[in-house]
């Protein structure tokens, strides 16, 4: 399964620094049971109607509960929750190697 987290930062957030910090935090995501890898992507189109950051976790379908209860997920919410203007979560079948 792919677990997408799209983030639009609050206007006062320095996006490059935030992206680097998020990369560092998610570097250990694959240590959580069932999580295979994490990928962080930054938006390249500077428009107000765009999200700033995309996090993609590739995981076993049953690993979502483990992820939700993990220390890393708690750190993510605690450290960054107040800096997020809006967020979108999307889960779908597949692995990152699949394409259309």
mmCIF file of N, CA and C in Angstrom:
data_model
loop_
_atom_site.group_PDB
_atom_site.id
_atom_site.type_symbol
_atom_site.label_atom_id
_atom_site.label_comp_id
_atom_site.label_asym_id
_atom_site.label_seq_id
_atom_site.Cartn_x
_atom_site.Cartn_y
_atom_site.Cartn_z
ATOM 1 N N UNK A 1 0.840 -1.171 0.000
ATOM 2 C CA UNK A 1 0.000 0.000 0.000
ATOM 3 C C UNK A 1 0.886 1.235 0.000
ATOM 4 N N UNK A 2 0.392 2.285 -0.611
ATOM 5 C CA UNK A 2 1.059 3.579 -0.562
ATOM 6 C C UNK A 2 0.223 4.519 0.294
ATOM 7 N N UNK A 3 0.878 5.157 1.238
ATOM 8 C CA UNK A 3 0.235 6.095 2.166
ATOM 9 C C UNK A 3 0.815 7.475 1.863
ATOM 10 N N UNK A 4 -0.011 8.338 1.269
ATOM 11 C CA UNK A 4 0.416 9.674 0.880
ATOM 12 C C UNK A 4 -0.004 10.700 1.933
ATOM 13 N N UNK A 5 0.888 11.623 2.226
ATOM 14 C CA UNK A 5 0.595 12.756 3.098
ATOM 15 C C UNK A 5 1.013 14.000 2.330
ATOM 16 N N UNK A 6 0.050 14.824 1.965
ATOM 17 C CA UNK A 6 0.348 16.078 1.278
ATOM 18 C C UNK A 6 0.191 17.211 2.274
ATOM 19 N N UNK A 7 1.177 18.087 2.314
ATOM 20 C CA UNK A 7 1.243 19.124 3.338
ATOM 21 C C UNK A 7 1.328 20.505 2.704
ATOM 22 N N UNK A 8 0.503 21.409 3.181
ATOM 23 C CA UNK A 8 0.637 22.833 2.856
ATOM 24 C C UNK A 8 1.033 23.523 4.155
ATOM 25 N N UNK A 9 2.243 24.060 4.164
ATOM 26 C CA UNK A 9 2.742 24.721 5.374
ATOM 27 C C UNK A 9 2.045 26.043 5.613
ATOM 28 N N UNK A 10 2.032 26.473 6.857
ATOM 29 C CA UNK A 10 1.591 27.820 7.191
ATOM 30 C C UNK A 10 2.507 28.814 6.475
ATOM 31 N N UNK A 11 2.015 30.013 6.166
ATOM 32 C CA UNK A 11 2.827 30.990 5.419
ATOM 33 C C UNK A 11 4.156 31.364 6.082
ATOM 34 N N UNK A 12 4.251 31.264 7.390
ATOM 35 C CA UNK A 12 5.483 31.669 8.080
ATOM 36 C C UNK A 12 6.560 30.576 8.119
ATOM 37 N N UNK A 13 6.276 29.403 7.582
ATOM 38 C CA UNK A 13 7.231 28.293 7.609
ATOM 39 C C UNK A 13 8.254 28.463 6.485
ATOM 40 N N UNK A 14 9.526 28.290 6.818
ATOM 41 C CA UNK A 14 10.593 28.302 5.814
ATOM 42 C C UNK A 14 10.611 26.900 5.209
ATOM 43 N N UNK A 15 10.133 26.782 3.987
ATOM 44 C CA UNK A 15 9.828 25.489 3.373
ATOM 45 C C UNK A 15 11.053 24.601 3.181
ATOM 46 N N UNK A 16 12.173 25.164 2.783
ATOM 47 C CA UNK A 16 13.379 24.348 2.561
ATOM 48 C C UNK A 16 13.872 23.729 3.863
ATOM 49 N N UNK A 17 13.917 24.523 4.921
ATOM 50 C CA UNK A 17 14.350 24.005 6.224
ATOM 51 C C UNK A 17 13.395 22.938 6.736
ATOM 52 N N UNK A 18 12.109 23.190 6.567
ATOM 53 C CA UNK A 18 11.110 22.227 7.013
ATOM 54 C C UNK A 18 11.250 20.915 6.247
ATOM 55 N N UNK A 19 11.469 20.986 4.943
ATOM 56 C CA UNK A 19 11.622 19.774 4.131
ATOM 57 C C UNK A 19 12.845 18.975 4.570
ATOM 58 N N UNK A 20 13.940 19.647 4.856
ATOM 59 C CA UNK A 20 15.148 18.953 5.316
ATOM 60 C C UNK A 20 14.904 18.271 6.659
ATOM 61 N N UNK A 21 14.220 18.954 7.549
ATOM 62 C CA UNK A 21 13.926 18.380 8.866
ATOM 63 C C UNK A 21 12.985 17.174 8.744
ATOM 64 N N UNK A 22 12.007 17.261 7.863
ATOM 65 C CA UNK A 22 11.079 16.152 7.650
ATOM 66 C C UNK A 22 11.827 14.954 7.060
ATOM 67 N N UNK A 23 12.735 15.224 6.128
ATOM 68 C CA UNK A 23 13.561 14.134 5.569
ATOM 69 C C UNK A 23 14.340 13.418 6.666
ATOM 70 N N UNK A 24 14.932 14.193 7.553
ATOM 71 C CA UNK A 24 15.706 13.607 8.651
ATOM 72 C C UNK A 24 14.804 12.769 9.554
ATOM 73 N N UNK A 25 13.622 13.278 9.863
ATOM 74 C CA UNK A 25 12.692 12.542 10.720
ATOM 75 C C UNK A 25 12.261 11.232 10.074
ATOM 76 N N UNK A 26 11.886 11.282 8.800
ATOM 77 C CA UNK A 26 11.360 10.107 8.109
ATOM 78 C C UNK A 26 12.447 9.144 7.641
ATOM 79 N N UNK A 27 13.707 9.479 7.825
ATOM 80 C CA UNK A 27 14.808 8.600 7.411
ATOM 81 C C UNK A 27 14.750 7.245 8.107
ATOM 82 N N UNK A 28 14.128 7.196 9.266
ATOM 83 C CA UNK A 28 14.053 5.944 10.019
ATOM 84 C C UNK A 28 12.686 5.261 9.901
ATOM 85 N N UNK A 29 11.869 5.711 8.974
ATOM 86 C CA UNK A 29 10.514 5.151 8.842
ATOM 87 C C UNK A 29 10.530 3.653 8.555
ATOM 88 N N UNK A 30 11.496 3.186 7.774
ATOM 89 C CA UNK A 30 11.546 1.766 7.411
ATOM 90 C C UNK A 30 11.893 0.867 8.592
ATOM 91 N N UNK A 31 12.264 1.450 9.720
ATOM 92 C CA UNK A 31 12.518 0.658 10.922
ATOM 93 C C UNK A 31 11.221 0.220 11.606
ATOM 94 N N UNK A 32 10.102 0.817 11.211
ATOM 95 C CA UNK A 32 8.799 0.466 11.776
ATOM 96 C C UNK A 32 8.295 -0.787 11.056
ATOM 97 N N UNK A 33 7.826 -1.740 11.820
ATOM 98 C CA UNK A 33 7.374 -3.014 11.254
ATOM 99 C C UNK A 33 6.354 -2.789 10.145
ATOM 100 N N UNK A 34 6.621 -3.374 8.977
ATOM 101 C CA UNK A 34 5.702 -3.289 7.849
ATOM 102 C C UNK A 34 5.901 -2.105 6.937
ATOM 103 N N UNK A 35 6.698 -1.132 7.362
ATOM 104 C CA UNK A 35 6.985 0.034 6.513
ATOM 105 C C UNK A 35 8.248 -0.281 5.721
ATOM 106 N N UNK A 36 8.144 -0.223 4.406
ATOM 107 C CA UNK A 36 9.287 -0.575 3.563
ATOM 108 C C UNK A 36 10.173 0.623 3.224
ATOM 109 N N UNK A 37 9.564 1.754 2.959
ATOM 110 C CA UNK A 37 10.365 2.934 2.631
ATOM 111 C C UNK A 37 9.528 4.203 2.678
ATOM 112 N N UNK A 38 10.243 5.317 2.733
ATOM 113 C CA UNK A 38 9.601 6.632 2.716
ATOM 114 C C UNK A 38 10.253 7.469 1.630
ATOM 115 N N UNK A 39 9.455 8.291 1.003
ATOM 116 C CA UNK A 39 9.952 9.210 -0.018
ATOM 117 C C UNK A 39 9.369 10.584 0.272
ATOM 118 N N UNK A 40 10.209 11.591 0.197
ATOM 119 C CA UNK A 40 9.783 12.975 0.432
ATOM 120 C C UNK A 40 9.983 13.744 -0.871
ATOM 121 N N UNK A 41 8.958 14.442 -1.307
ATOM 122 C CA UNK A 41 9.041 15.261 -2.516
ATOM 123 C C UNK A 41 8.571 16.673 -2.196
ATOM 124 N N UNK A 42 9.257 17.645 -2.779
ATOM 125 C CA UNK A 42 8.885 19.045 -2.600
ATOM 126 C C UNK A 42 8.214 19.575 -3.860
ATOM 127 N N UNK A 43 7.264 20.455 -3.674
ATOM 128 C CA UNK A 43 6.592 21.104 -4.788
ATOM 129 C C UNK A 43 7.591 21.987 -5.539
ATOM 130 N N UNK A 44 7.470 22.016 -6.866
ATOM 131 C CA UNK A 44 8.361 22.861 -7.670
ATOM 132 C C UNK A 44 7.629 24.013 -8.352
ATOM 133 N N UNK A 45 6.327 24.102 -8.131
ATOM 134 C CA UNK A 45 5.529 25.160 -8.752
ATOM 135 C C UNK A 45 5.029 26.109 -7.666
ATOM 136 N N UNK A 46 5.614 27.290 -7.549
ATOM 137 C CA UNK A 46 5.254 28.210 -6.457
ATOM 138 C C UNK A 46 3.938 28.962 -6.701
ATOM 139 N N UNK A 47 2.852 28.283 -6.464
ATOM 140 C CA UNK A 47 1.524 28.896 -6.586
ATOM 141 C C UNK A 47 0.775 28.688 -5.285
ATOM 142 N N UNK A 48 -0.093 29.638 -4.967
ATOM 143 C CA UNK A 48 -0.835 29.572 -3.707
ATOM 144 C C UNK A 48 -1.726 28.343 -3.585
ATOM 145 N N UNK A 49 -2.196 27.820 -4.700
ATOM 146 C CA UNK A 49 -3.111 26.678 -4.637
ATOM 147 C C UNK A 49 -2.389 25.330 -4.661
ATOM 148 N N UNK A 50 -1.084 25.318 -4.442
ATOM 149 C CA UNK A 50 -0.311 24.084 -4.427
ATOM 150 C C UNK A 50 0.059 23.681 -3.000
ATOM 151 N N UNK A 51 0.145 22.388 -2.783
ATOM 152 C CA UNK A 51 0.700 21.876 -1.529
ATOM 153 C C UNK A 51 2.220 21.974 -1.630
ATOM 154 N N UNK A 52 2.889 21.989 -0.487
ATOM 155 C CA UNK A 52 4.331 22.228 -0.451
ATOM 156 C C UNK A 52 5.177 20.961 -0.402
ATOM 157 N N UNK A 53 4.650 19.918 0.177
ATOM 158 C CA UNK A 53 5.452 18.731 0.447
ATOM 159 C C UNK A 53 4.579 17.492 0.311
ATOM 160 N N UNK A 54 5.181 16.418 -0.203
ATOM 161 C CA UNK A 54 4.485 15.146 -0.278
ATOM 162 C C UNK A 54 5.366 14.080 0.362
ATOM 163 N N UNK A 55 4.773 13.337 1.269
ATOM 164 C CA UNK A 55 5.438 12.214 1.914
ATOM 165 C C UNK A 55 4.720 10.968 1.424
ATOM 166 N N UNK A 56 5.482 9.975 0.962
ATOM 167 C CA UNK A 56 4.888 8.721 0.529
ATOM 168 C C UNK A 56 5.548 7.601 1.318
ATOM 169 N N UNK A 57 4.731 6.838 2.005
ATOM 170 C CA UNK A 57 5.212 5.663 2.715
ATOM 171 C C UNK A 57 4.729 4.427 1.981
ATOM 172 N N UNK A 58 5.642 3.531 1.662
ATOM 173 C CA UNK A 58 5.267 2.247 1.099
ATOM 174 C C UNK A 58 5.251 1.262 2.258
ATOM 175 N N UNK A 59 4.111 0.601 2.451
ATOM 176 C CA UNK A 59 3.967 -0.278 3.610
ATOM 177 C C UNK A 59 3.013 -1.424 3.319
ATOM 178 N N UNK A 60 3.082 -2.430 4.164
ATOM 179 C CA UNK A 60 2.107 -3.507 4.118
ATOM 180 C C UNK A 60 0.743 -2.921 4.486
ATOM 181 N N UNK A 61 -0.298 -3.487 3.920
ATOM 182 C CA UNK A 61 -1.655 -2.995 4.211
ATOM 183 C C UNK A 61 -1.947 -2.974 5.711
ATOM 184 N N UNK A 62 -1.464 -3.974 6.421
ATOM 185 C CA UNK A 62 -1.753 -4.089 7.847
ATOM 186 C C UNK A 62 -0.840 -3.229 8.718
ATOM 187 N N UNK A 63 0.106 -2.528 8.125
ATOM 188 C CA UNK A 63 1.070 -1.745 8.899
ATOM 189 C C UNK A 63 0.557 -0.351 9.267
ATOM 190 N N UNK A 64 -0.581 0.053 8.746
ATOM 191 C CA UNK A 64 -1.075 1.402 9.018
ATOM 192 C C UNK A 64 -1.310 1.628 10.508
ATOM 193 N N UNK A 65 -1.826 0.650 11.196
ATOM 194 C CA UNK A 65 -2.031 0.784 12.644
ATOM 195 C C UNK A 65 -0.706 0.935 13.373
ATOM 196 N N UNK A 66 0.289 0.147 12.964
ATOM 197 C CA UNK A 66 1.628 0.258 13.576
ATOM 198 C C UNK A 66 2.203 1.646 13.330
ATOM 199 N N UNK A 67 2.011 2.132 12.112
ATOM 200 C CA UNK A 67 2.493 3.473 11.772
ATOM 201 C C UNK A 67 1.806 4.524 12.649
ATOM 202 N N UNK A 68 0.490 4.449 12.738
ATOM 203 C CA UNK A 68 -0.270 5.430 13.523
ATOM 204 C C UNK A 68 0.172 5.467 14.983
ATOM 205 N N UNK A 69 0.580 4.335 15.515
ATOM 206 C CA UNK A 69 0.971 4.248 16.922
ATOM 207 C C UNK A 69 2.479 4.428 17.138
ATOM 208 N N UNK A 70 3.232 4.602 16.074
ATOM 209 C CA UNK A 70 4.689 4.675 16.187
ATOM 210 C C UNK A 70 5.146 5.996 16.811
ATOM 211 N N UNK A 71 6.320 5.936 17.399
ATOM 212 C CA UNK A 71 6.938 7.136 17.980
ATOM 213 C C UNK A 71 7.221 8.169 16.889
ATOM 214 N N UNK A 72 7.655 7.707 15.708
ATOM 215 C CA UNK A 72 7.939 8.637 14.610
ATOM 216 C C UNK A 72 6.686 9.412 14.211
ATOM 217 N N UNK A 73 5.565 8.715 14.094
ATOM 218 C CA UNK A 73 4.314 9.393 13.727
ATOM 219 C C UNK A 73 3.898 10.395 14.801
ATOM 220 N N UNK A 74 4.070 10.019 16.051
ATOM 221 C CA UNK A 74 3.751 10.955 17.146
ATOM 222 C C UNK A 74 4.659 12.181 17.091
ATOM 223 N N UNK A 75 5.940 11.965 16.809
ATOM 224 C CA UNK A 75 6.876 13.092 16.690
ATOM 225 C C UNK A 75 6.464 14.006 15.541
ATOM 226 N N UNK A 76 6.101 13.421 14.411
ATOM 227 C CA UNK A 76 5.650 14.185 13.247
ATOM 228 C C UNK A 76 4.481 15.093 13.618
ATOM 229 N N UNK A 77 3.478 14.522 14.251
ATOM 230 C CA UNK A 77 2.294 15.293 14.611
ATOM 231 C C UNK A 77 2.606 16.360 15.658
ATOM 232 N N UNK A 78 3.415 15.982 16.647
ATOM 233 C CA UNK A 78 3.740 16.915 17.729
ATOM 234 C C UNK A 78 4.601 18.082 17.241
ATOM 235 N N UNK A 79 5.600 17.776 16.442
ATOM 236 C CA UNK A 79 6.543 18.808 16.011
ATOM 237 C C UNK A 79 6.003 19.674 14.883
ATOM 238 N N UNK A 80 5.239 19.082 13.957
ATOM 239 C CA UNK A 80 4.838 19.808 12.752
ATOM 240 C C UNK A 80 3.355 20.156 12.667
ATOM 241 N N UNK A 81 2.532 19.530 13.488
ATOM 242 C CA UNK A 81 1.089 19.763 13.402
ATOM 243 C C UNK A 81 0.685 21.231 13.429
ATOM 244 N N UNK A 82 1.284 22.013 14.283
ATOM 245 C CA UNK A 82 0.928 23.432 14.413
ATOM 246 C C UNK A 82 1.432 24.271 13.238
ATOM 247 N N UNK A 83 2.317 23.721 12.419
ATOM 248 C CA UNK A 83 2.903 24.460 11.288
ATOM 249 C C UNK A 83 2.240 24.134 9.959
ATOM 250 N N UNK A 84 1.206 23.297 10.021
ATOM 251 C CA UNK A 84 0.526 22.857 8.803
ATOM 252 C C UNK A 84 -0.790 23.611 8.645
ATOM 253 N N UNK A 85 -0.934 24.286 7.499
ATOM 254 C CA UNK A 85 -2.178 24.973 7.184
ATOM 255 C C UNK A 85 -3.259 23.971 6.806
ATOM 256 N N UNK A 86 -2.889 23.015 5.954
ATOM 257 C CA UNK A 86 -3.813 21.940 5.601
ATOM 258 C C UNK A 86 -3.025 20.725 5.156
ATOM 259 N N UNK A 87 -3.703 19.580 5.229
ATOM 260 C CA UNK A 87 -3.064 18.305 4.958
ATOM 261 C C UNK A 87 -4.078 17.399 4.267
ATOM 262 N N UNK A 88 -3.588 16.563 3.381
ATOM 263 C CA UNK A 88 -4.432 15.597 2.691
ATOM 264 C C UNK A 88 -3.776 14.228 2.839
ATOM 265 N N UNK A 89 -4.558 13.232 3.219
ATOM 266 C CA UNK A 89 -4.075 11.871 3.371
ATOM 267 C C UNK A 89 -4.778 11.010 2.328
ATOM 268 N N UNK A 90 -4.007 10.177 1.646
ATOM 269 C CA UNK A 90 -4.567 9.311 0.603
ATOM 270 C C UNK A 90 -3.836 7.985 0.636
ATOM 271 N N UNK A 91 -4.595 6.888 0.671
ATOM 272 C CA UNK A 91 -4.021 5.549 0.659
ATOM 273 C C UNK A 91 -4.495 4.833 -0.591
ATOM 274 N N UNK A 92 -3.579 4.077 -1.209
ATOM 275 C CA UNK A 92 -3.960 3.298 -2.389
ATOM 276 C C UNK A 92 -3.132 2.024 -2.462
ATOM 277 N N UNK A 93 -3.599 1.103 -3.268
ATOM 278 C CA UNK A 93 -2.870 -0.144 -3.474
ATOM 279 C C UNK A 93 -1.646 0.113 -4.322
ATOM 280 N N UNK A 94 -0.672 -0.767 -4.205
ATOM 281 C CA UNK A 94 0.474 -0.704 -5.096
ATOM 282 C C UNK A 94 1.758 -0.405 -4.386
ATOM 283 N N UNK A 95 2.818 -0.522 -5.156
ATOM 284 C CA UNK A 95 4.151 -0.195 -4.692
ATOM 285 C C UNK A 95 4.705 0.922 -5.531
ATOM 286 N N UNK A 96 5.785 1.529 -5.102
ATOM 287 C CA UNK A 96 6.345 2.662 -5.829
ATOM 288 C C UNK A 96 6.903 2.269 -7.188
ATOM 289 N N UNK A 97 7.195 0.996 -7.391
ATOM 290 C CA UNK A 97 7.743 0.565 -8.673
ATOM 291 C C UNK A 97 6.669 0.413 -9.744
ATOM 292 N N UNK A 98 5.384 0.409 -9.339
ATOM 293 C CA UNK A 98 4.299 0.270 -10.311
ATOM 294 C C UNK A 98 4.047 1.582 -11.026
ATOM 295 N N UNK A 99 3.631 1.491 -12.275
ATOM 296 C CA UNK A 99 3.296 2.698 -13.038
ATOM 297 C C UNK A 99 2.120 2.406 -13.938
ATOM 298 N N UNK A 100 1.590 3.449 -14.533
ATOM 299 C CA UNK A 100 0.441 3.265 -15.438
ATOM 300 C C UNK A 100 0.899 2.967 -16.842
#
